[in-house]
Each structure stands twice: as structure tokens, then as C-alpha cells.
Amino acid sequence: MNSSSFSLSPLTPPLGATFLANRRLPVHILADMWPYHMHHLNELASPSRDSEGLELEHANLTDETVACLNAEPVHRFKKIDLSANPQLTTLPSGTKFPALEWLKASHCTGYSLTTVAAIFSSYPGLTFLCLACCGLTALPEDLSHSTCILEYLDLHGNKIANLPYSIAGLSYMKELNLSGNALVDSAMIALAASFKASTQLRHLFLANNLITERGALTLSRGLSTKYNSLRLLVLTGNNVKDDGCAAILASVAMCTLHTLRLDACGMSDDASRALAAAVRTNVHLRSLAIGRNQLGNEAIITLSRALEDQHGLRGVTDLDLSDNHLGADSAVALAAVLLHNSALLRLNLGGNNLLVNTSRALIALADGISRNIVDYVSLTISLLYGQNLVGASRAQFIGV
């Protein structure tokens, strides 16, 4: 947090009264000196002071210390960080923290479903909530409290398998991070409904869950609604396969998505037509990640034809094709893209060993980049991990 945040973390020894206002307080003296500390907390939170944040991460807090906070007069803190306090099972009182807008409680593994439910009903002004890596297996059934204006919800790294339908009622939500959970296909029903109920959601992270093609089909129906205003969708690491990818890509063609990540999703050449159609139709799409799949020459040739006519601000600028099965024919097709396309700025081909080890492929790419109309300084092509070729000459390509 910034300099206006009050911090209680076990890092350094106390240095006197001024230490309380400007430094960090060791946890081992909290129990004996808590009333004294609270006096300074209240002083910092008074209208005449500039402090807005209370930083309590890694402070070995217990429910007793939270009770001390709740026993004091009303606080004016807007931000509280309770992260990495696994013994906590309770929360600061909403009536004692009426100005709270930002709450981070990641790695607080003691929180129960009841505690999580209280968050959504206790802080009417809360706009940011992080409960990442808390060991949660479910969410409360009623999330859409009438006073909830939550905009950013981070639940990554938990064990959540399903989602309550009430998540669609979080109408102010702009960013939702559910990556690294155990979400199954049925969880996509609630998410699809959220696109119909809200026009606010911009960023959705669903990486590394248990979503299959069935879940992707359900999600795609939500993406296809006219109310959808999503800008970023991350499905990395979900085995949605060709049918799932094709469904998502078809919905992308009809919306204003800016960034799409379908890397490691089990996609093969069978999804090539849907891939090309999405690129050709969605003029808003700027970043496309389809690495770590089973794409071969057929998919890249089809995709390249869609990319050839993209220019300036209307087209994909960042394309990740790493760790696929691209060969010399793919390189020739991409060389044509480099020759005619003025939108593409970053192209990742790393991990395609057949392409890198074929001289015909490297010569074709070198020829394409040497005649590309984009400023060489702006165009980056990655052929090997950790090695970017910026404005490379034909000789530099051959020498890779």
C-alpha cells in the first residue's frame, strides 16, 4: 500500500510513539499494547489525517485482535489487507468500517462459507474483494445483496466447483477471476446468465479449471447475447477441444472481445475455419493466444488468409502460436501475412521445432519480414524461447 496506509507486520522492532504512525509494529507486543495501538489507529483514521489503508498481512492475527478492532469507535479506513492470516475466522465489523471499499484476504484459510456470505452483506461500499487461495470449495447461494456494488472479485486458486446463480445479480461487476479452481461445466450456466443480466463485465479469467466442450458451448451462448461487453476472456488450460473452441470463436465473431486466450485447450486443425472466421469478423480482436494446442499447417494456412488483409488499428496485433505442430507450409503462409499485414506487431512461434529446424521455413519468414511495411523496430517474432527477433534480416533468421 501507499504511504497513507497504516501497517502492522512483524518485520522490525518498535522505535517509539512516532513508529506507530509511520513504521511497522511487531506482532508479539500486540496483545499487551493493543489499546495503545488502537489509539494511534483511530488518530490515523480521523478526518484530519490522510491515512486510508490498514495493512495487516502476515501479522498472525487472531479473532481476538479483530474483536479489538470491532470494539473501537468507527474507523474511516477505505482499504484493509488481511492476507496470509490463516487463524482468522471473523471479519472487521461493517458498522465499524462503513467507508471500506477495498478488502484483500487472500490465503486466509480459516474463513467459512458463513464468513464469506457476511462480506457481501456487511460492506455496502465495497468495490474490490480478493479471497484468492483461501481453500474455498463453494460460494454462498445469495451473492446479489441489494446494497452490493462490487466491481472486482478475485477468487483464483480456490477449489470451487460450481457457482450460484445469484452471481449473475452482481450487476456492477467489471472483472471476475476464477482461474485455478475446479469449475465444472454446470458452473458456466450462471456465468452465461451474467452476460444477459449485466453489461458491466469486461474481464473474465477461467484458466485451469475443469471446463470441457459442454461448458464452452454453454458459455458461448452467453457471449452471443447482445448485452455482452466482454473485452478479455481467458480459458487457458481447459480441455474444451475443437467443438468448444469453435463455439467460443463463433461467439467472439459477434462481440467486441479484445483479448482471447485459448492456449492449451485441445484445439486441432478441425477448428481452423472457426478460428479464421473469428479473426476476419471481429475487428476489435487484438490479442489471440492459441499456443500449446495441436494446430498444424492446415489451421495456420486458413488463419493466415484471414490475417493477410488486416491493417493498422483493425486487426490482431499480438498472436501466440507457440508449441503447436507448425511446419514449412505454415511458415510460407505466415510469410505472406508478414508481407501484406500492417497490424501484427508480435508473433510467437516458439516451441514449433519442425518450423525452426527447416531452412525453407526460416527463409520464407525472413523474406516476409524483410518486406513488411511495419517499422522493423515495432515488429517482434519469437522463434525460440527467450529469443526475440526484432526487425531481423534474412541472414539473422537463417542463423537461428
Tab-separated table of C-alpha atoms in Angstrom:
chain	number	residue	atom	x	y	z
A	1	MET	CA	0.000	0.000	0.000
A	2	ASN	CA	0.998	3.667	-0.261
A	3	SER	CA	2.435	5.963	2.403
A	4	SER	CA	-1.044	6.763	3.726
A	5	SER	CA	-1.526	3.137	4.788
A	6	PHE	CA	-1.096	2.028	8.393
A	7	SER	CA	0.844	-1.229	8.632
A	8	LEU	CA	1.060	-3.869	11.352
A	9	SER	CA	3.501	-6.559	10.236
A	10	PRO	CA	6.232	-8.469	12.130
A	11	LEU	CA	9.252	-7.019	10.372
A	12	THR	CA	11.121	-4.566	12.599
A	13	PRO	CA	11.396	-3.638	16.338
A	14	PRO	CA	9.388	-0.663	17.721
A	15	LEU	CA	11.030	2.745	17.682
A	16	GLY	CA	8.714	4.734	19.983
A	17	ALA	CA	5.480	6.636	19.536
A	18	THR	CA	6.314	8.012	16.088
A	19	PHE	CA	6.949	4.433	14.946
A	20	LEU	CA	3.248	3.677	15.309
A	21	ALA	CA	2.293	6.319	12.786
A	22	ASN	CA	4.987	5.692	10.229
A	23	ARG	CA	6.549	2.222	10.677
A	24	ARG	CA	5.644	-1.423	11.211
A	25	LEU	CA	4.628	-2.897	14.556
A	26	PRO	CA	5.827	-6.354	15.686
A	27	VAL	CA	3.040	-8.801	16.368
A	28	HIS	CA	4.441	-10.188	19.627
A	29	ILE	CA	3.515	-6.985	21.511
A	30	LEU	CA	0.002	-6.640	20.062
A	31	ALA	CA	-1.682	-8.484	22.929
A	32	ASP	CA	-0.167	-6.318	25.673
A	33	MET	CA	-0.291	-2.967	23.935
A	34	TRP	CA	-3.406	-3.240	21.742
A	35	PRO	CA	-5.340	-0.362	23.440
A	36	TYR	CA	-2.311	1.885	22.885
A	37	HIS	CA	-2.122	0.822	19.251
A	38	MET	CA	-5.829	1.418	18.755
A	39	HIS	CA	-5.415	4.991	19.972
A	40	HIS	CA	-2.999	5.606	17.111
A	41	LEU	CA	-5.152	3.713	14.617
A	42	ASN	CA	-8.074	5.993	15.426
A	43	GLU	CA	-5.852	9.054	15.241
A	44	LEU	CA	-4.641	7.985	11.801
A	45	ALA	CA	-8.194	7.332	10.640
A	46	SER	CA	-9.541	10.674	11.820
A	47	PRO	CA	-10.849	13.143	9.221
A	48	SER	CA	-7.805	15.336	9.747
A	49	ARG	CA	-5.391	12.580	8.691
A	50	ASP	CA	-4.603	11.320	5.210
A	51	SER	CA	-4.408	7.584	6.010
A	52	GLU	CA	-6.802	5.407	4.010
A	53	GLY	CA	-5.367	1.897	4.330
A	54	LEU	CA	-4.806	-0.648	7.082
A	55	GLU	CA	-2.125	-3.198	6.163
A	56	LEU	CA	-2.325	-6.319	8.343
A	57	GLU	CA	-0.994	-9.067	6.075
A	58	HIS	CA	1.284	-11.732	7.626
A	59	ALA	CA	0.511	-10.290	11.072
A	60	ASN	CA	-0.504	-13.559	12.785
A	61	LEU	CA	-3.879	-12.034	13.557
A	62	THR	CA	-6.460	-13.956	15.555
A	63	ASP	CA	-10.162	-13.434	16.142
A	64	GLU	CA	-9.260	-11.674	19.409
A	65	THR	CA	-7.344	-8.923	17.615
A	66	VAL	CA	-10.239	-8.446	15.174
A	67	ALA	CA	-12.552	-8.205	18.193
A	68	CYS	CA	-10.370	-5.369	19.485
A	69	LEU	CA	-10.801	-3.579	16.177
A	70	ASN	CA	-14.563	-4.066	16.355
A	71	ALA	CA	-14.696	-2.760	19.934
A	72	GLU	CA	-13.284	0.615	18.978
A	73	PRO	CA	-15.152	3.660	17.601
A	74	VAL	CA	-15.957	3.957	13.906
A	75	HIS	CA	-12.937	3.778	11.584
A	76	ARG	CA	-12.550	5.662	8.327
A	77	PHE	CA	-10.200	3.280	6.575
A	78	LYS	CA	-11.092	2.605	2.934
A	79	LYS	CA	-8.663	-0.299	2.411
A	80	ILE	CA	-7.829	-3.314	4.576
A	81	ASP	CA	-5.347	-6.075	3.742
A	82	LEU	CA	-5.775	-9.156	5.938
A	83	SER	CA	-3.873	-11.547	3.668
A	84	ALA	CA	-1.994	-14.567	4.998
A	85	ASN	CA	-3.602	-14.698	8.427
A	86	PRO	CA	-4.760	-18.334	8.449
A	87	GLN	CA	-6.044	-18.236	12.035
A	88	LEU	CA	-8.695	-15.642	11.264
A	89	THR	CA	-12.293	-16.844	11.100
A	90	THR	CA	-14.034	-13.498	11.636
A	91	LEU	CA	-14.152	-10.134	9.885
A	92	PRO	CA	-13.934	-6.489	10.904
A	93	SER	CA	-17.428	-5.202	11.591
A	94	GLY	CA	-19.142	-3.486	8.695
A	95	THR	CA	-20.700	-0.947	11.061
A	96	LYS	CA	-17.252	-0.018	12.398
A	97	PHE	CA	-15.762	0.249	8.894
A	98	PRO	CA	-18.535	1.976	6.917
A	99	ALA	CA	-16.102	3.581	4.451
A	100	LEU	CA	-14.479	0.289	3.403
A	101	GLU	CA	-14.095	-0.008	-0.383
A	102	TRP	CA	-11.176	-2.449	-0.775
A	103	LEU	CA	-10.722	-5.747	1.092
A	104	LYS	CA	-7.970	-8.295	0.461
A	105	ALA	CA	-7.996	-11.525	2.455
A	106	SER	CA	-6.063	-13.977	0.280
A	107	HIS	CA	-4.579	-17.083	1.951
A	108	CYS	CA	-6.961	-16.696	4.904
A	109	THR	CA	-7.769	-20.391	5.026
A	110	GLY	CA	-9.876	-20.160	8.195
A	111	TYR	CA	-12.793	-18.393	6.506
A	112	SER	CA	-16.004	-20.396	6.273
A	113	LEU	CA	-18.903	-20.086	3.858
A	114	THR	CA	-20.768	-18.075	6.510
A	115	THR	CA	-17.880	-15.617	6.796
A	116	VAL	CA	-17.761	-15.163	3.032
A	117	ALA	CA	-21.524	-14.591	2.935
A	118	ALA	CA	-21.148	-11.853	5.562
A	119	ILE	CA	-18.734	-9.946	3.332
A	120	PHE	CA	-21.355	-9.471	0.627
A	121	SER	CA	-23.903	-8.101	3.086
A	122	SER	CA	-21.719	-6.191	5.575
A	123	TYR	CA	-19.836	-3.670	3.446
A	124	PRO	CA	-22.236	-1.668	1.263
A	125	GLY	CA	-19.453	0.407	-0.306
A	126	LEU	CA	-17.119	-2.490	-1.174
A	127	THR	CA	-15.917	-2.401	-4.798
A	128	PHE	CA	-12.839	-4.673	-4.608
A	129	LEU	CA	-12.678	-8.109	-2.933
A	130	CYS	CA	-9.854	-10.659	-3.073
A	131	LEU	CA	-10.361	-14.080	-1.492
A	132	ALA	CA	-7.703	-15.895	-3.510
A	133	CYS	CA	-6.173	-19.148	-2.255
A	134	CYS	CA	-8.468	-19.416	0.765
A	135	GLY	CA	-9.362	-23.071	0.256
A	136	LEU	CA	-12.981	-22.235	-0.576
A	137	THR	CA	-14.987	-25.114	-2.063
A	138	ALA	CA	-18.200	-23.173	-2.674
A	139	LEU	CA	-19.739	-19.712	-2.653
A	140	PRO	CA	-22.810	-18.521	-0.730
A	141	GLU	CA	-26.093	-19.045	-2.553
A	142	ASP	CA	-27.093	-15.389	-2.151
A	143	LEU	CA	-24.389	-13.093	-3.505
A	144	SER	CA	-26.500	-10.330	-5.001
A	145	HIS	CA	-27.281	-8.369	-1.851
A	146	SER	CA	-29.319	-5.266	-2.601
A	147	THR	CA	-26.512	-2.945	-1.444
A	148	CYS	CA	-23.653	-4.775	-3.200
A	149	ILE	CA	-21.736	-2.633	-5.701
A	150	LEU	CA	-18.757	-4.990	-6.097
A	151	GLU	CA	-16.735	-4.323	-9.275
A	152	TYR	CA	-13.665	-6.574	-8.891
A	153	LEU	CA	-13.845	-10.098	-7.453
A	154	ASP	CA	-10.730	-12.285	-7.277
A	155	LEU	CA	-11.349	-15.911	-6.261
A	156	HIS	CA	-8.444	-17.586	-8.044
A	157	GLY	CA	-6.632	-20.545	-6.526
A	158	ASN	CA	-9.550	-21.980	-4.564
A	159	LYS	CA	-11.395	-25.299	-5.013
A	160	ILE	CA	-14.759	-24.013	-6.179
A	161	ALA	CA	-16.586	-26.476	-8.438
A	162	ASN	CA	-19.887	-24.711	-9.050
A	163	LEU	CA	-21.293	-21.202	-8.987
A	164	PRO	CA	-24.553	-19.934	-7.510
A	165	TYR	CA	-26.989	-18.478	-9.988
A	166	SER	CA	-27.030	-15.281	-7.904
A	167	ILE	CA	-23.589	-14.376	-9.289
A	168	ALA	CA	-25.496	-13.059	-12.299
A	169	GLY	CA	-27.008	-10.471	-9.962
A	170	LEU	CA	-23.663	-8.750	-9.346
A	171	SER	CA	-24.617	-6.116	-11.864
A	172	TYR	CA	-21.673	-3.780	-11.184
A	173	MET	CA	-19.043	-6.466	-11.786
A	174	LYS	CA	-16.264	-5.463	-14.182
A	175	GLU	CA	-13.644	-8.134	-13.509
A	176	LEU	CA	-14.066	-11.707	-12.268
A	177	ASN	CA	-11.102	-14.013	-11.674
A	178	LEU	CA	-11.990	-17.694	-11.205
A	179	SER	CA	-8.775	-19.193	-12.552
A	180	GLY	CA	-7.214	-22.172	-10.828
A	181	ASN	CA	-10.400	-23.570	-9.298
A	182	ALA	CA	-12.262	-26.811	-10.046
A	183	LEU	CA	-15.133	-25.319	-12.037
A	184	VAL	CA	-17.176	-27.871	-13.961
A	185	ASP	CA	-19.450	-27.425	-16.960
A	186	SER	CA	-22.584	-26.667	-14.918
A	187	ALA	CA	-20.854	-23.602	-13.440
A	188	MET	CA	-20.989	-21.989	-16.873
A	189	ILE	CA	-24.794	-21.719	-16.656
A	190	ALA	CA	-24.542	-18.965	-14.044
A	191	LEU	CA	-21.778	-17.193	-15.951
A	192	ALA	CA	-23.740	-17.276	-19.196
A	193	ALA	CA	-26.688	-15.734	-17.353
A	194	SER	CA	-24.468	-12.940	-16.058
A	195	PHE	CA	-23.901	-11.702	-19.613
A	196	LYS	CA	-27.633	-11.349	-20.062
A	197	ALA	CA	-28.148	-9.648	-16.694
A	198	SER	CA	-25.209	-7.237	-16.772
A	199	THR	CA	-23.455	-5.105	-19.344
A	200	GLN	CA	-20.575	-4.241	-16.989
A	201	LEU	CA	-18.390	-7.384	-17.072
A	202	ARG	CA	-15.209	-6.659	-19.027
A	203	HIS	CA	-12.598	-9.210	-17.887
A	204	LEU	CA	-13.266	-12.904	-17.179
A	205	PHE	CA	-10.490	-15.289	-16.094
A	206	LEU	CA	-11.316	-19.021	-16.197
A	207	ALA	CA	-7.890	-20.572	-16.726
A	208	ASN	CA	-7.011	-24.041	-15.438
A	209	ASN	CA	-10.418	-25.323	-14.426
A	210	LEU	CA	-12.316	-28.498	-15.425
A	211	ILE	CA	-14.390	-26.996	-18.219
A	212	THR	CA	-14.992	-29.233	-21.248
A	213	GLU	CA	-16.645	-28.662	-24.623
A	214	ARG	CA	-20.090	-28.817	-22.987
A	215	GLY	CA	-19.253	-25.936	-20.652
A	216	ALA	CA	-17.730	-23.958	-23.503
A	217	LEU	CA	-20.944	-24.347	-25.512
A	218	THR	CA	-22.962	-23.028	-22.563
A	219	LEU	CA	-20.606	-20.094	-22.092
A	220	SER	CA	-20.688	-19.266	-25.799
A	221	ARG	CA	-24.455	-18.784	-25.663
A	222	GLY	CA	-23.947	-16.096	-23.035
A	223	LEU	CA	-21.196	-14.458	-25.067
A	224	SER	CA	-23.532	-14.290	-28.054
A	225	THR	CA	-26.082	-12.090	-26.301
A	226	LYS	CA	-26.378	-8.510	-27.469
A	227	TYR	CA	-25.734	-7.282	-23.906
A	228	ASN	CA	-22.254	-8.807	-23.760
A	229	SER	CA	-19.477	-6.222	-23.464
A	230	LEU	CA	-16.622	-8.555	-22.509
A	231	ARG	CA	-13.145	-7.386	-23.546
A	232	LEU	CA	-10.933	-10.187	-22.193
A	233	LEU	CA	-11.615	-13.926	-21.885
A	234	VAL	CA	-9.042	-16.422	-20.576
A	235	LEU	CA	-9.806	-20.144	-20.974
A	236	THR	CA	-6.208	-21.384	-20.847
A	237	GLY	CA	-5.749	-24.967	-19.712
A	238	ASN	CA	-9.362	-26.124	-20.078
A	239	ASN	CA	-9.881	-29.199	-22.258
A	240	VAL	CA	-12.690	-27.716	-24.356
A	241	LYS	CA	-11.351	-29.340	-27.559
A	242	ASP	CA	-12.383	-28.425	-31.091
A	243	ASP	CA	-16.141	-28.162	-30.569
A	244	GLY	CA	-15.734	-25.971	-27.503
A	245	CYS	CA	-13.148	-23.737	-29.155
A	246	ALA	CA	-15.280	-23.431	-32.281
A	247	ALA	CA	-18.298	-22.389	-30.197
A	248	ILE	CA	-16.292	-19.747	-28.332
A	249	LEU	CA	-14.758	-18.481	-31.563
A	250	ALA	CA	-18.180	-18.246	-33.207
A	251	SER	CA	-19.444	-16.094	-30.339
A	252	VAL	CA	-16.288	-13.965	-30.472
A	253	ALA	CA	-17.106	-13.114	-34.073
A	254	MET	CA	-20.266	-11.388	-32.839
A	255	CYS	CA	-18.883	-9.383	-29.889
A	256	THR	CA	-16.287	-6.745	-29.045
A	257	LEU	CA	-13.720	-9.035	-27.391
A	258	HIS	CA	-10.227	-7.542	-27.346
A	259	THR	CA	-8.173	-10.432	-25.904
A	260	LEU	CA	-8.832	-14.173	-26.197
A	261	ARG	CA	-6.689	-16.929	-24.676
A	262	LEU	CA	-7.418	-20.467	-25.872
A	263	ASP	CA	-3.946	-21.852	-25.274
A	264	ALA	CA	-3.712	-25.460	-24.059
A	265	CYS	CA	-7.376	-26.104	-24.853
A	266	GLY	CA	-7.002	-29.235	-27.018
A	267	MET	CA	-7.623	-27.419	-30.316
A	268	SER	CA	-6.629	-29.036	-33.629
A	269	ASP	CA	-6.941	-28.246	-37.324
A	270	ASP	CA	-10.632	-29.125	-37.150
A	271	ALA	CA	-11.288	-25.702	-35.579
A	272	SER	CA	-9.400	-23.816	-38.298
A	273	ARG	CA	-12.453	-22.432	-40.106
A	274	ALA	CA	-13.961	-21.080	-36.888
A	275	LEU	CA	-10.585	-19.587	-35.993
A	276	ALA	CA	-10.294	-17.768	-39.310
A	277	ALA	CA	-13.914	-16.576	-39.182
A	278	ALA	CA	-13.425	-15.035	-35.733
A	279	VAL	CA	-10.305	-13.170	-36.842
A	280	ARG	CA	-11.917	-11.988	-40.042
A	281	THR	CA	-15.224	-10.886	-38.461
A	282	ASN	CA	-14.254	-9.395	-35.103
A	283	VAL	CA	-12.461	-6.149	-35.911
A	284	HIS	CA	-11.951	-5.479	-32.189
A	285	LEU	CA	-9.769	-8.559	-31.550
A	286	ARG	CA	-6.183	-7.516	-30.820
A	287	SER	CA	-4.589	-10.373	-28.880
A	288	LEU	CA	-5.069	-14.063	-29.673
A	289	ALA	CA	-3.264	-16.851	-27.792
A	290	ILE	CA	-3.678	-20.346	-29.252
A	291	GLY	CA	-0.357	-21.875	-28.260
A	292	ARG	CA	0.141	-25.320	-26.703
A	293	ASN	CA	-2.516	-26.887	-28.913
A	294	GLN	CA	-2.334	-29.385	-31.803
A	295	LEU	CA	-2.583	-26.903	-34.643
A	296	GLY	CA	-0.816	-27.858	-37.862
A	297	ASN	CA	-0.287	-26.457	-41.318
A	298	GLU	CA	-3.965	-26.607	-42.293
A	299	ALA	CA	-5.078	-24.350	-39.427
A	300	ILE	CA	-2.267	-21.842	-39.937
A	301	ILE	CA	-2.810	-21.597	-43.686
A	302	THR	CA	-6.525	-20.933	-43.145
A	303	LEU	CA	-5.818	-18.427	-40.382
A	304	SER	CA	-3.167	-16.669	-42.466
A	305	ARG	CA	-5.637	-15.930	-45.247
A	306	ALA	CA	-7.814	-14.097	-42.709
A	307	LEU	CA	-4.818	-12.164	-41.375
A	308	GLU	CA	-3.426	-11.036	-44.710
A	309	ASP	CA	-5.877	-8.186	-45.208
A	310	GLN	CA	-5.637	-6.696	-41.707
A	311	HIS	CA	-4.144	-3.241	-41.495
A	312	GLY	CA	-3.445	-0.521	-38.946
A	313	LEU	CA	-5.826	-0.401	-35.991
A	314	ARG	CA	-8.188	-3.032	-37.403
A	315	GLY	CA	-6.591	-6.379	-36.729
A	316	VAL	CA	-4.721	-8.742	-34.429
A	317	THR	CA	-1.521	-7.164	-33.094
A	318	ASP	CA	-0.364	-10.000	-30.806
A	319	LEU	CA	-0.525	-13.644	-31.990
A	320	ASP	CA	0.771	-16.603	-29.979
A	321	LEU	CA	1.188	-19.822	-31.980
A	322	SER	CA	3.847	-21.398	-29.758
A	323	ASP	CA	4.109	-25.139	-29.042
A	324	ASN	CA	1.985	-26.376	-31.919
A	325	HIS	CA	2.876	-28.546	-34.930
A	326	LEU	CA	3.796	-25.889	-37.481
A	327	GLY	CA	5.984	-26.813	-40.419
A	328	ALA	CA	7.403	-25.209	-43.535
A	329	ASP	CA	3.982	-24.725	-45.170
A	330	SER	CA	2.895	-22.739	-42.120
A	331	ALA	CA	5.971	-20.549	-42.422
A	332	VAL	CA	5.219	-19.814	-46.076
A	333	ALA	CA	1.653	-18.838	-45.198
A	334	LEU	CA	2.812	-16.624	-42.329
A	335	ALA	CA	5.393	-15.023	-44.581
A	336	ALA	CA	2.516	-13.876	-46.810
A	337	VAL	CA	0.875	-12.399	-43.732
A	338	LEU	CA	4.058	-10.511	-42.873
A	339	LEU	CA	4.246	-9.239	-46.430
A	340	HIS	CA	0.755	-7.739	-46.505
A	341	ASN	CA	-0.354	-7.263	-42.878
A	342	SER	CA	0.416	-3.944	-41.199
A	343	ALA	CA	-1.381	-4.668	-37.903
A	344	LEU	CA	0.633	-7.592	-36.488
A	345	LEU	CA	3.361	-6.487	-34.079
A	346	ARG	CA	4.162	-9.633	-32.080
A	347	LEU	CA	4.245	-13.218	-33.355
A	348	ASN	CA	5.292	-16.085	-31.084
A	349	LEU	CA	6.356	-19.253	-32.911
A	350	GLY	CA	8.478	-20.745	-30.123
A	351	GLY	CA	8.311	-24.475	-29.483
A	352	ASN	CA	7.498	-25.385	-33.088
A	353	ASN	CA	10.616	-27.464	-33.607
A	354	LEU	CA	9.787	-28.608	-37.118
A	355	LEU	CA	9.475	-24.999	-38.244
A	356	VAL	CA	12.647	-23.797	-36.519
A	357	ASN	CA	14.699	-26.686	-37.884
A	358	THR	CA	13.585	-26.278	-41.503
A	359	SER	CA	15.648	-23.897	-43.629
A	360	ARG	CA	12.793	-23.383	-46.108
A	361	ALA	CA	10.575	-22.141	-43.265
A	362	LEU	CA	13.188	-19.719	-41.942
A	363	ILE	CA	13.960	-18.347	-45.401
A	364	ALA	CA	10.248	-17.743	-46.042
A	365	LEU	CA	9.832	-15.902	-42.738
A	366	ALA	CA	12.962	-13.847	-43.319
A	367	ASP	CA	11.678	-12.799	-46.734
A	368	GLY	CA	8.302	-11.836	-45.276
A	369	ILE	CA	9.692	-9.679	-42.509
A	370	SER	CA	12.262	-8.015	-44.754
A	371	ARG	CA	9.451	-6.716	-46.956
A	372	ASN	CA	6.945	-5.993	-44.189
A	373	ILE	CA	5.667	-2.414	-44.295
A	374	VAL	CA	5.594	-2.094	-40.484
A	375	ASP	CA	8.506	-0.285	-38.884
A	376	TYR	CA	11.047	-3.068	-38.157
A	377	VAL	CA	11.584	-1.772	-34.615
A	378	SER	CA	7.924	-2.468	-33.803
A	379	LEU	CA	7.706	-5.997	-35.212
A	380	THR	CA	8.850	-8.841	-32.978
A	381	ILE	CA	8.933	-12.508	-33.952
A	382	SER	CA	9.869	-15.193	-31.424
A	383	LEU	CA	11.229	-18.418	-32.893
A	384	LEU	CA	12.976	-19.792	-29.823
A	385	TYR	CA	12.180	-19.363	-26.133
A	386	GLY	CA	13.877	-16.291	-24.769
A	387	GLN	CA	14.985	-15.116	-28.213
A	388	ASN	CA	13.086	-12.364	-29.987
A	389	LEU	CA	13.963	-11.285	-33.489
A	390	VAL	CA	13.137	-7.624	-33.927
A	391	GLY	CA	13.356	-6.318	-37.476
A	392	ALA	CA	15.602	-9.271	-38.246
A	393	SER	CA	17.326	-9.624	-41.570
A	394	ARG	CA	17.176	-12.748	-43.720
A	395	ALA	CA	20.653	-13.740	-42.526
A	396	GLN	CA	19.627	-13.409	-38.871
A	397	PHE	CA	16.665	-15.735	-39.405
A	398	ILE	CA	18.743	-18.359	-41.118
A	399	GLY	CA	21.241	-18.260	-38.282
A	400	VAL	CA	18.674	-19.097	-35.578
